[in-house]
Amino acid sequence: MAAGVATWLPFARAAAVGWLPLAKKSMPKPPVDKKSRNDEILFVNVSGLRFQTWKNTLDRYPDTLLGSSEKEFFFNEDTQEYFFDRDPEMFRHILNFYRTGKLHYPRQECIQAFDEELAFYGIVPDIIGDCCMEEYRDRKKENQERLAEDTEAEMATDAPLPPHSTRRERLWRAFENPHTSTMALVFYYVTGFFIAVSVIANVVETVPCRPLKGSKKELPCGEKYSLAFFCMDTACVLIFTFEYLMRLFAAPSRCKFMRSVMSVIDVVAIMPYYIGLVMPENEDVSGAFVTLRVFRVFRIFKFSRHSQGLRILGYTLKSCASELGFLLFSLTMAIIIFATVMFYAEKGTKGTNFSSIPASFWYTIVTMTTLGYGDMVPTTIAGKIFGSICSLSGVLVIALPVPVIVSNFSRIYHQNQRADKMRAQQKVRLARIRLAKKGTTNAFLQYKEDGGFQDRDSNGTLCLKNRSSFEHQHHHLLHCLEKTTNHDFTDELTYSEMCMTESVGYRTSRSTSISSQQGMTTSCCPRRSKRRAIRLANSTVSVSRGSVQELDTLHVQKHSPEPQSRSSLNARTEDLKLNCDDRDFTAAIISIPTPPANTPDESLPPSPAIPGILRNSRATAYTHETVKISSL
Amino acid sequence: MAIQGMELFAVAVVMLLFFIMLKQFGIWEPLGLDESFDCDLELSMVRHQPEGLDQLQAQTKFTRKELQSLYRGFKNECPSGLVDEETFKSIYSQFFPQGDATTYAHFLFNAFDMDRNGSINFEDFVIGLSVLLRGSVTEKLRWAFNLYDINKDGYITREEMLAIIKSIYDMMGSYTYPSVREYAAFEHVEIFFQKMDRNRDGLVTIDEFIETCQRDENIMSSMQLFENVI
């Protein structure tokens, strides 16, 4: 109920006294109002900005946060006020809503921030007043489009391949995003080249060439060099057919693919050739065949796969369909009106061009679009007057929808630009996130190596001081996980090296399943882009590294401290080199909107002083999962 | 040369365009009624300030705090300080969404608008409320009589009562159980007059009314119902 109604309710109830003498039955008991009716002033402190309002004001909307008992959760006993740790500027608008009953949208605020505040205070955005509703809706739509684009962009090109994609999926990806592989890029350029060749051949075919020897008549080049053109055409069509069939094979949903615009264009582009092959050299039918050759020009639309600008244009036209429709409709109306008028105006004249109303259509169109060929001109005065009105109004009718179309195009074009910028930004952000994640892992591993697990003695306390309590707790958590799963964390480089040494170390280790070593290697360290963890989880080999010396060979290139075996970690503190002076890992929490990039980049720099703790690290998977929560 | 049909039409069009152009330049104004819209502006500019708090406190039985609270709500809803009949009707109708409360609201408006100037100001509002909520039983009955007496001549006639009761039934709307029948209002008026009209002269005076009500237990006990609305 609106605020106003709540205010008038006591009055309406009081006026019910007027019914009492007329009542047929006795009146029911009134509801008992337990709380005191005295109005009081409430203090609301929003991030330091103090607001005061009557309790009644807030009670007007009992299904919101401030109007219900939910606000008691925020009551601060010491200062006797309600404290909210939110944006004070936004709160002003929220409070105004209670006061006036109308919610206004502040134009300078971000739409998402505003929505979040509304959601927090339990206010439904639909009650925004009419004055601000349009602006709110527009901004919201824009924001949603932007979000939709971003999610699309993420799922598109640069997302890495899922691990077990079939050849078909890879082929499809290669077609849709040529940048992913070199082969796809080559194919892309080749098809583009052939499209161009085909279109140029079509054009040149009709140019008149010098006549054959012994003949005076000029021939179009197509007939003079008919064999050459035929061969070129065949080659192009073969390529296009091949491409189409490959796309058809690779498409995830063949029906959907066949119905898409590009596929239709492809088919239309190559059909005339095949029909021409099939059709006999019949005079009557070849007329129709010639018409079909016109469709070869559709090959030029195949360029839209190669050109983003063309796609934008097409998309613009599609989105401006209503404006274009309006333009068409108004033009048609005007044409009919003016054609009729001109016809009747010019009817009396002898030998006039305006022989019928449809004949006048041509004059009207040419005049309204300000072409003015001059093949039909009015001669009577009335005709000239109406003709001038026609040309003036033509300019107006055409000029009106054009700005709308232009603004649409500009908006879509800028959106596209923005999408490219977002992608670039995303790459940078992901790289930063990866780096941060590595930093956290390294911090944890360093922590372990520094002997954070055992009781601190004088050696250990020195450099463990600069960890925040957050880091302590986080590391404790990771440690708990390790204990739970009986596996340990390690990092990329160490892990890959461990893979290599396993094939070496097996020969001397106490492992029982040496025979599976070969398979282990291949499954242990496959190509880097695949997720090893999944396969490794299935392997049953467990290696215990008792001896230190075989691992020494591994660490020739590193200057890290001596590796520890798991069993011996708790015993030997003195062997640890406390090189914590040059490290400064900070861990912070960000919320990662995108799924973390699980594949390590080949280009990752080797982290300094990797702690050389080798474990049975099937735990790469765990690393990736748990590191999710913290990064720079 | 005689002017043919289309030429005539063309000339007419040219003259029309000429007049339009003149109007654009402001040279020739057709007899316009463009001063009508100014009148409505004045009414919305009217403001009313109530009498002082002390005077209102003297005139009504509300405490200072109650008056302050009431005024705050009133001023919030009607910044100009006046409620006209249309606004009043729309406000009152919000409480009875099923039926048509406009007729009864009209009678109510007249009951509150004591100085009959077509709008309720805060004094009317609060004095009326004071009678209804804090007044004695006699005062309340007097107020009710005033409500029923549409032409304020001191007598309730059958027609007036019928109008009042019909308007109350109108508020019920059409979806009632049992459904309101045609002669329900008539019946109700008859019952009322049977009870109230002592001397069977077809008119109910204020004394008859008060006397009869004071003898009726139900009415007397129900008068206390709305004491604690504010």
XYZ file of N, CA, C and O in Angstrom, chain A residues 44-49 51 58 66 84-99 102-123 128 136 139:
200
model
N 19.693 6.744 11.637
C 20.270 5.753 10.739
C 21.624 6.277 10.297
O 21.714 7.355 9.726
N 22.638 5.502 10.590
C 23.993 5.919 10.254
C 24.477 5.058 9.091
O 24.618 3.857 9.227
N 24.678 5.693 7.966
C 25.130 4.954 6.790
C 26.541 5.402 6.477
O 26.759 6.488 5.967
N 27.476 4.542 6.852
C 28.899 4.827 6.620
C 29.301 6.204 7.093
O 30.088 6.890 6.440
N 28.759 6.620 8.207
C 29.180 7.888 8.781
C 28.210 9.019 8.525
O 28.208 10.005 9.262
N 27.393 8.909 7.497
C 26.422 9.975 7.236
C 25.160 9.655 8.024
O 24.555 8.618 7.830
N 21.419 9.906 9.167
C 20.093 10.303 8.737
C 19.155 10.140 9.910
O 19.321 9.256 10.729
N 9.401 5.049 8.047
C 9.959 3.777 7.635
C 8.917 2.673 7.663
O 8.997 1.724 6.889
N 14.079 -1.704 5.895
C 13.968 -0.652 6.901
C 12.598 -0.639 7.549
O 12.422 -0.112 8.630
N 24.533 1.068 8.868
C 24.644 0.300 7.626
C 25.959 0.648 6.968
O 26.294 1.812 6.799
N 26.674 -0.357 6.575
C 27.964 -0.119 5.941
C 27.783 -0.083 4.421
O 28.328 -0.905 3.698
N 26.988 0.859 3.957
C 26.686 0.923 2.519
C 26.960 2.337 2.027
O 27.397 3.199 2.780
N 26.645 2.526 0.796
C 26.909 3.810 0.160
C 25.955 4.886 0.700
O 24.749 4.760 0.557
N 26.482 5.940 1.294
C 25.585 6.959 1.853
C 24.863 7.769 0.783
O 23.740 8.203 0.976
N 25.521 7.939 -0.377
C 24.858 8.733 -1.413
C 23.618 8.024 -1.918
O 22.590 8.642 -2.175
N 23.719 6.743 -2.070
C 22.565 5.982 -2.547
C 21.476 5.938 -1.510
O 20.291 5.912 -1.837
N 21.887 5.949 -0.265
C 20.882 5.807 0.785
C 19.930 6.981 0.782
O 18.758 6.869 1.132
N 20.438 8.106 0.335
C 19.594 9.286 0.251
C 18.365 9.004 -0.607
O 17.240 9.345 -0.259
N 18.604 8.341 -1.742
C 17.486 8.051 -2.632
C 16.547 7.032 -2.029
O 15.327 7.117 -2.175
N 17.145 6.064 -1.343
C 16.308 5.049 -0.715
C 15.399 5.694 0.316
O 14.198 5.454 0.374
N 15.977 6.587 1.119
C 15.177 7.206 2.165
C 14.113 8.120 1.578
O 12.994 8.205 2.088
N 14.451 8.753 0.478
C 13.454 9.598 -0.178
C 12.266 8.796 -0.645
O 11.147 9.297 -0.691
N 12.544 7.587 -0.987
C 11.435 6.721 -1.388
C 10.443 6.560 -0.252
O 9.233 6.633 -0.433
N 10.968 6.342 0.945
C 10.063 6.203 2.080
C 9.297 7.490 2.320
O 8.132 7.487 2.668
N 9.995 8.597 2.140
C 9.364 9.870 2.473
C 8.286 10.250 1.480
O 7.226 10.712 1.850
N 7.913 7.776 -3.867
C 8.377 7.606 -5.237
C 9.858 7.324 -5.212
O 10.618 7.987 -4.521
N 10.255 6.342 -5.997
C 11.659 6.007 -6.084
C 12.232 6.641 -7.341
O 11.695 6.467 -8.429
N 13.286 7.400 -7.147
C 13.913 8.039 -8.295
C 15.242 7.384 -8.580
O 15.917 6.912 -7.678
N 15.610 7.392 -9.842
C 16.880 6.804 -10.226
C 17.881 7.928 -10.485
O 17.685 8.748 -11.365
N 18.965 7.949 -9.710
C 19.957 9.007 -9.911
C 20.779 8.734 -11.156
O 21.377 7.675 -11.308
N 20.792 9.677 -12.064
C 21.370 9.413 -13.367
C 22.873 9.227 -13.339
O 23.426 8.587 -14.214
N 23.513 9.782 -12.335
C 24.967 9.709 -12.386
C 25.509 8.435 -11.776
O 26.704 8.198 -11.797
N 24.628 7.607 -11.221
C 25.122 6.397 -10.586
C 25.143 5.233 -11.569
O 24.391 5.208 -12.541
N 25.960 4.297 -11.249
C 26.023 3.090 -12.060
C 24.778 2.249 -11.795
O 24.327 2.122 -10.666
N 24.269 1.685 -12.867
C 22.992 0.996 -12.730
C 23.121 -0.246 -11.869
O 22.228 -0.589 -11.085
N 24.270 -0.897 -11.959
C 24.418 -2.100 -11.167
C 24.534 -1.782 -9.683
O 23.976 -2.493 -8.846
N 25.261 -0.689 -9.385
C 25.380 -0.312 -7.981
C 24.004 0.001 -7.412
O 23.662 -0.408 -6.306
N 23.215 0.707 -8.205
C 21.881 1.065 -7.754
C 21.035 -0.178 -7.525
O 20.338 -0.296 -6.507
N 21.109 -1.106 -8.441
C 20.338 -2.346 -8.302
C 20.749 -3.104 -7.057
O 19.904 -3.686 -6.354
N 22.047 -3.095 -6.798
C 22.509 -3.826 -5.627
C 21.989 -3.198 -4.349
O 21.582 -3.896 -3.419
N 22.008 -1.872 -4.325
C 21.485 -1.204 -3.132
C 20.014 -1.520 -2.949
O 19.552 -1.817 -1.850
N 19.272 -1.471 -4.031
C 17.841 -1.775 -3.937
C 17.617 -3.186 -3.421
O 16.737 -3.427 -2.604
N 18.428 -4.101 -3.939
C 18.270 -5.485 -3.499
C 18.576 -5.616 -2.015
O 17.898 -6.341 -1.290
N 19.586 -4.869 -1.576
C 19.949 -4.954 -0.156
C 18.817 -4.446 0.716
O 18.466 -5.049 1.724
N 18.227 -3.321 0.323
C 17.192 -2.744 1.162
C 15.827 -3.356 0.900
O 14.839 -2.901 1.452
N 15.779 -4.334 0.043
C 14.516 -5.039 -0.150
C 13.487 -4.267 -0.937
O 12.292 -4.474 -0.757
N 13.930 -3.401 -1.817
C 12.986 -2.605 -2.593
C 12.969 -3.137 -4.020
O 14.007 -3.315 -4.633
N 9.926 2.253 -9.461
C 10.561 3.515 -9.828
C 9.522 4.404 -10.487
O 8.742 3.971 -11.318
N 15.974 4.484 -16.411
C 16.373 3.263 -15.713
C 16.316 2.084 -16.662
O 17.249 1.284 -16.739
N 19.127 2.196 -19.320
C 20.449 1.850 -18.798
C 20.528 0.366 -18.473
O 21.534 -0.286 -18.685
